[in-house]
Amino acid sequence: MATGSDESSSTSTAAAASSLSITVEKPSSSQLTELNIKSWPKWGCPPGKFPLKFDAEEICYLLKGKVKAYTKGSSECVEFGAGDLVTIPKGLSCTWDVSVAVDKHYKFASP
């Protein structure tokens, strides 16, 4: 019986992972002020491919850069770049294909 429940839990975990998606929006300047983006830490990376796993939800605002994010197990990608506010859900694994170096402010959701 334990084997059966393990299989069903791994199936539901895979289903949950496949339903995770990155959201991208163009925020207004008032929205950026309200979020206090400038107080968030900064992070950057050069062009290249970076496999990433998000253990907490991340919200980031790209100051510079251009990214195609490929979700693990999918051939589809989400594109975002400078001026985009991006929300990446907890548990998502993806590869960032960075064509223009990234400079961003970011914040992780509180546990």
Short mmCIF file of N, CA, C and O in Angstrom, two decimals, residues 29-95:
data_model
loop_
_atom_site.label_atom_id
_atom_site.label_comp_id
_atom_site.label_asym_id
_atom_site.label_seq_id
_atom_site.Cartn_x
_atom_site.Cartn_y
_atom_site.Cartn_z
N SER A 29 4.54 53.40 -12.55
CA SER A 29 5.51 54.00 -11.63
C SER A 29 4.93 54.05 -10.21
O SER A 29 5.66 53.88 -9.23
N SER A 30 3.61 54.24 -10.09
CA SER A 30 3.01 54.28 -8.75
C SER A 30 3.05 52.89 -8.10
O SER A 30 3.25 52.76 -6.90
N GLN A 31 2.91 51.85 -8.92
CA GLN A 31 3.00 50.48 -8.40
C GLN A 31 4.42 50.20 -7.90
O GLN A 31 4.61 49.61 -6.84
N LEU A 32 5.42 50.65 -8.64
CA LEU A 32 6.83 50.47 -8.23
C LEU A 32 7.10 51.21 -6.92
O LEU A 32 7.78 50.68 -6.03
N THR A 33 6.55 52.41 -6.78
CA THR A 33 6.73 53.19 -5.55
C THR A 33 6.04 52.48 -4.38
O THR A 33 6.61 52.35 -3.30
N GLU A 34 4.82 51.99 -4.63
CA GLU A 34 4.06 51.29 -3.59
C GLU A 34 4.80 50.03 -3.10
O GLU A 34 4.81 49.73 -1.92
N LEU A 35 5.43 49.31 -4.02
CA LEU A 35 6.17 48.10 -3.67
C LEU A 35 7.53 48.43 -3.03
O LEU A 35 8.17 47.55 -2.48
N ASN A 36 7.96 49.70 -3.14
CA ASN A 36 9.25 50.15 -2.60
C ASN A 36 10.41 49.35 -3.22
O ASN A 36 11.32 48.90 -2.53
N ILE A 37 10.33 49.15 -4.54
CA ILE A 37 11.29 48.34 -5.30
C ILE A 37 12.74 48.74 -5.01
O ILE A 37 13.60 47.88 -4.87
N LYS A 38 13.01 50.05 -4.92
CA LYS A 38 14.40 50.51 -4.76
C LYS A 38 15.03 50.05 -3.45
O LYS A 38 16.26 50.05 -3.33
N SER A 39 14.22 49.63 -2.48
CA SER A 39 14.77 49.15 -1.20
C SER A 39 15.13 47.66 -1.26
O SER A 39 15.77 47.14 -0.36
N TRP A 40 14.69 46.96 -2.32
CA TRP A 40 14.95 45.53 -2.45
C TRP A 40 16.42 45.30 -2.82
O TRP A 40 17.04 46.14 -3.47
N PRO A 41 16.98 44.14 -2.45
CA PRO A 41 18.37 43.83 -2.86
C PRO A 41 18.46 43.76 -4.39
O PRO A 41 17.45 43.58 -5.08
N LYS A 42 19.70 43.90 -4.87
CA LYS A 42 19.94 43.80 -6.32
C LYS A 42 20.75 42.55 -6.62
O LYS A 42 21.52 42.07 -5.78
N TRP A 43 20.56 42.04 -7.84
CA TRP A 43 21.29 40.86 -8.30
C TRP A 43 21.47 41.01 -9.81
O TRP A 43 20.63 41.61 -10.48
N GLY A 44 22.56 40.49 -10.30
CA GLY A 44 22.80 40.56 -11.73
C GLY A 44 23.54 39.32 -12.21
O GLY A 44 24.11 38.58 -11.41
N CYS A 45 23.51 39.11 -13.51
CA CYS A 45 24.26 38.00 -14.11
C CYS A 45 24.60 38.35 -15.56
O CYS A 45 23.90 39.13 -16.18
N PRO A 46 25.68 37.76 -16.05
CA PRO A 46 26.07 37.99 -17.45
C PRO A 46 25.22 37.12 -18.38
O PRO A 46 24.49 36.24 -17.91
N PRO A 47 25.33 37.32 -19.68
CA PRO A 47 24.66 36.42 -20.62
C PRO A 47 25.11 34.97 -20.39
O PRO A 47 26.26 34.72 -20.00
N GLY A 48 24.21 34.03 -20.60
CA GLY A 48 24.52 32.61 -20.43
C GLY A 48 23.25 31.86 -20.08
O GLY A 48 22.16 32.42 -20.06
N LYS A 49 23.43 30.57 -19.79
CA LYS A 49 22.29 29.73 -19.39
C LYS A 49 22.47 29.32 -17.94
O LYS A 49 23.54 28.85 -17.55
N PHE A 50 21.40 29.51 -17.15
CA PHE A 50 21.47 29.28 -15.72
C PHE A 50 20.29 28.42 -15.26
O PHE A 50 19.15 28.88 -15.31
N PRO A 51 20.55 27.19 -14.79
CA PRO A 51 19.45 26.39 -14.23
C PRO A 51 19.14 26.90 -12.81
O PRO A 51 20.05 27.12 -12.01
N LEU A 52 17.87 27.14 -12.54
CA LEU A 52 17.46 27.72 -11.26
C LEU A 52 16.30 26.94 -10.67
O LEU A 52 15.43 26.46 -11.40
N LYS A 53 16.28 26.82 -9.34
CA LYS A 53 15.14 26.24 -8.63
C LYS A 53 14.74 27.24 -7.56
O LYS A 53 15.57 27.72 -6.81
N PHE A 54 13.46 27.56 -7.52
CA PHE A 54 12.96 28.57 -6.60
C PHE A 54 12.31 27.89 -5.39
O PHE A 54 11.26 27.28 -5.51
N ASP A 55 12.97 28.02 -4.23
CA ASP A 55 12.47 27.42 -2.99
C ASP A 55 11.48 28.33 -2.28
O ASP A 55 10.88 27.93 -1.29
N ALA A 56 11.34 29.54 -2.79
CA ALA A 56 10.36 30.49 -2.27
C ALA A 56 9.88 31.33 -3.46
O ALA A 56 10.59 31.45 -4.45
N GLU A 57 8.67 31.87 -3.36
CA GLU A 57 8.20 32.75 -4.43
C GLU A 57 9.11 33.96 -4.52
O GLU A 57 9.51 34.53 -3.49
N GLU A 58 9.48 34.33 -5.74
CA GLU A 58 10.30 35.53 -5.95
C GLU A 58 9.55 36.51 -6.83
O GLU A 58 8.94 36.13 -7.82
N ILE A 59 9.63 37.78 -6.43
CA ILE A 59 9.14 38.87 -7.28
C ILE A 59 10.38 39.68 -7.64
O ILE A 59 11.19 40.00 -6.76
N CYS A 60 10.56 39.96 -8.91
CA CYS A 60 11.72 40.76 -9.30
C CYS A 60 11.32 41.79 -10.35
O CYS A 60 10.36 41.61 -11.09
N TYR A 61 12.07 42.88 -10.35
CA TYR A 61 11.88 43.96 -11.31
C TYR A 61 13.18 44.13 -12.06
O TYR A 61 14.22 44.42 -11.45
N LEU A 62 13.14 43.90 -13.37
CA LEU A 62 14.36 43.99 -14.17
C LEU A 62 14.65 45.42 -14.58
O LEU A 62 13.83 46.08 -15.21
N LEU A 63 15.84 45.89 -14.19
CA LEU A 63 16.33 47.22 -14.59
C LEU A 63 16.96 47.12 -15.97
O LEU A 63 16.86 48.05 -16.77
N LYS A 64 17.66 46.00 -16.21
CA LYS A 64 18.32 45.74 -17.49
C LYS A 64 18.19 44.27 -17.78
O LYS A 64 18.02 43.46 -16.88
N GLY A 65 18.35 43.92 -19.05
CA GLY A 65 18.46 42.51 -19.41
C GLY A 65 17.36 42.00 -20.30
O GLY A 65 16.36 42.69 -20.55
N LYS A 66 17.59 40.78 -20.77
CA LYS A 66 16.61 40.08 -21.60
C LYS A 66 16.77 38.59 -21.31
O LYS A 66 17.87 38.05 -21.40
N VAL A 67 15.64 37.94 -20.95
CA VAL A 67 15.67 36.55 -20.51
C VAL A 67 14.57 35.75 -21.20
O VAL A 67 13.45 36.23 -21.38
N LYS A 68 14.91 34.51 -21.55
CA LYS A 68 13.91 33.50 -21.93
C LYS A 68 14.01 32.44 -20.84
O LYS A 68 15.08 31.86 -20.65
N ALA A 69 12.92 32.22 -20.11
CA ALA A 69 12.91 31.23 -19.04
C ALA A 69 12.17 29.99 -19.52
O ALA A 69 11.00 30.07 -19.89
N TYR A 70 12.88 28.86 -19.54
CA TYR A 70 12.31 27.59 -19.97
C TYR A 70 11.99 26.76 -18.73
O TYR A 70 12.90 26.39 -17.98
N THR A 71 10.71 26.49 -18.49
CA THR A 71 10.31 25.69 -17.33
C THR A 71 10.73 24.25 -17.55
O THR A 71 10.56 23.70 -18.65
N LYS A 72 11.28 23.64 -16.49
CA LYS A 72 11.74 22.25 -16.57
C LYS A 72 10.57 21.36 -17.00
O LYS A 72 9.46 21.48 -16.48
N GLY A 73 10.83 20.49 -17.97
CA GLY A 73 9.81 19.57 -18.45
C GLY A 73 8.90 20.17 -19.51
O GLY A 73 7.93 19.54 -19.92
N SER A 74 9.18 21.39 -19.97
CA SER A 74 8.36 22.03 -20.99
C SER A 74 9.26 22.63 -22.05
O SER A 74 10.37 23.07 -21.76
N SER A 75 8.79 22.67 -23.29
CA SER A 75 9.58 23.30 -24.35
C SER A 75 9.19 24.76 -24.52
O SER A 75 9.79 25.49 -25.28
N GLU A 76 8.13 25.20 -23.79
CA GLU A 76 7.69 26.58 -23.90
C GLU A 76 8.55 27.48 -23.02
O GLU A 76 9.11 27.04 -22.03
N CYS A 77 8.64 28.75 -23.41
CA CYS A 77 9.41 29.69 -22.60
C CYS A 77 8.59 30.94 -22.34
O CYS A 77 7.63 31.23 -23.04
N VAL A 78 9.00 31.67 -21.31
CA VAL A 78 8.42 32.96 -20.98
C VAL A 78 9.54 33.98 -21.16
O VAL A 78 10.64 33.78 -20.64
N GLU A 79 9.26 35.04 -21.91
CA GLU A 79 10.27 36.06 -22.15
C GLU A 79 9.98 37.29 -21.30
O GLU A 79 8.81 37.68 -21.14
N PHE A 80 11.04 37.87 -20.74
CA PHE A 80 10.89 39.11 -20.00
C PHE A 80 12.20 39.89 -20.06
O PHE A 80 13.24 39.34 -20.43
N GLY A 81 12.10 41.18 -19.73
CA GLY A 81 13.29 42.02 -19.82
C GLY A 81 13.13 43.30 -19.03
O GLY A 81 12.25 43.41 -18.16
N ALA A 82 13.97 44.28 -19.34
CA ALA A 82 13.99 45.56 -18.64
C ALA A 82 12.59 46.15 -18.57
O ALA A 82 11.87 46.18 -19.56
N GLY A 83 12.21 46.58 -17.35
CA GLY A 83 10.91 47.21 -17.15
C GLY A 83 9.81 46.23 -16.76
O GLY A 83 8.69 46.66 -16.48
N ASP A 84 10.12 44.93 -16.71
CA ASP A 84 9.11 43.94 -16.36
C ASP A 84 9.16 43.59 -14.88
O ASP A 84 10.23 43.48 -14.29
N LEU A 85 7.97 43.39 -14.30
CA LEU A 85 7.82 42.89 -12.93
C LEU A 85 7.44 41.42 -13.09
O LEU A 85 6.42 41.10 -13.70
N VAL A 86 8.27 40.54 -12.56
CA VAL A 86 8.14 39.10 -12.80
C VAL A 86 7.90 38.39 -11.48
O VAL A 86 8.60 38.64 -10.49
N THR A 87 6.90 37.50 -11.46
CA THR A 87 6.64 36.68 -10.28
C THR A 87 6.91 35.23 -10.64
O THR A 87 6.35 34.70 -11.61
N ILE A 88 7.79 34.60 -9.85
CA ILE A 88 8.19 33.21 -10.08
C ILE A 88 7.70 32.41 -8.88
O ILE A 88 8.08 32.70 -7.74
N PRO A 89 6.84 31.40 -9.11
CA PRO A 89 6.26 30.68 -7.98
C PRO A 89 7.23 29.75 -7.27
O PRO A 89 8.19 29.25 -7.87
N LYS A 90 6.97 29.54 -5.99
CA LYS A 90 7.74 28.60 -5.19
C LYS A 90 7.65 27.22 -5.82
O LYS A 90 6.59 26.80 -6.27
N GLY A 91 8.80 26.52 -5.88
CA GLY A 91 8.82 25.16 -6.40
C GLY A 91 9.14 25.05 -7.88
O GLY A 91 9.32 23.96 -8.39
N LEU A 92 9.22 26.19 -8.57
CA LEU A 92 9.47 26.15 -10.01
C LEU A 92 10.95 25.91 -10.29
O LEU A 92 11.82 26.52 -9.67
N SER A 93 11.23 24.99 -11.21
CA SER A 93 12.59 24.78 -11.72
C SER A 93 12.57 25.24 -13.17
O SER A 93 11.67 24.90 -13.93
N CYS A 94 13.57 26.03 -13.54
CA CYS A 94 13.63 26.53 -14.91
C CYS A 94 15.07 26.84 -15.27
O CYS A 94 15.95 26.86 -14.41
N THR A 95 15.30 27.08 -16.55
CA THR A 95 16.60 27.53 -17.03
C THR A 95 16.42 28.92 -17.61
O THR A 95 15.54 29.12 -18.46
#
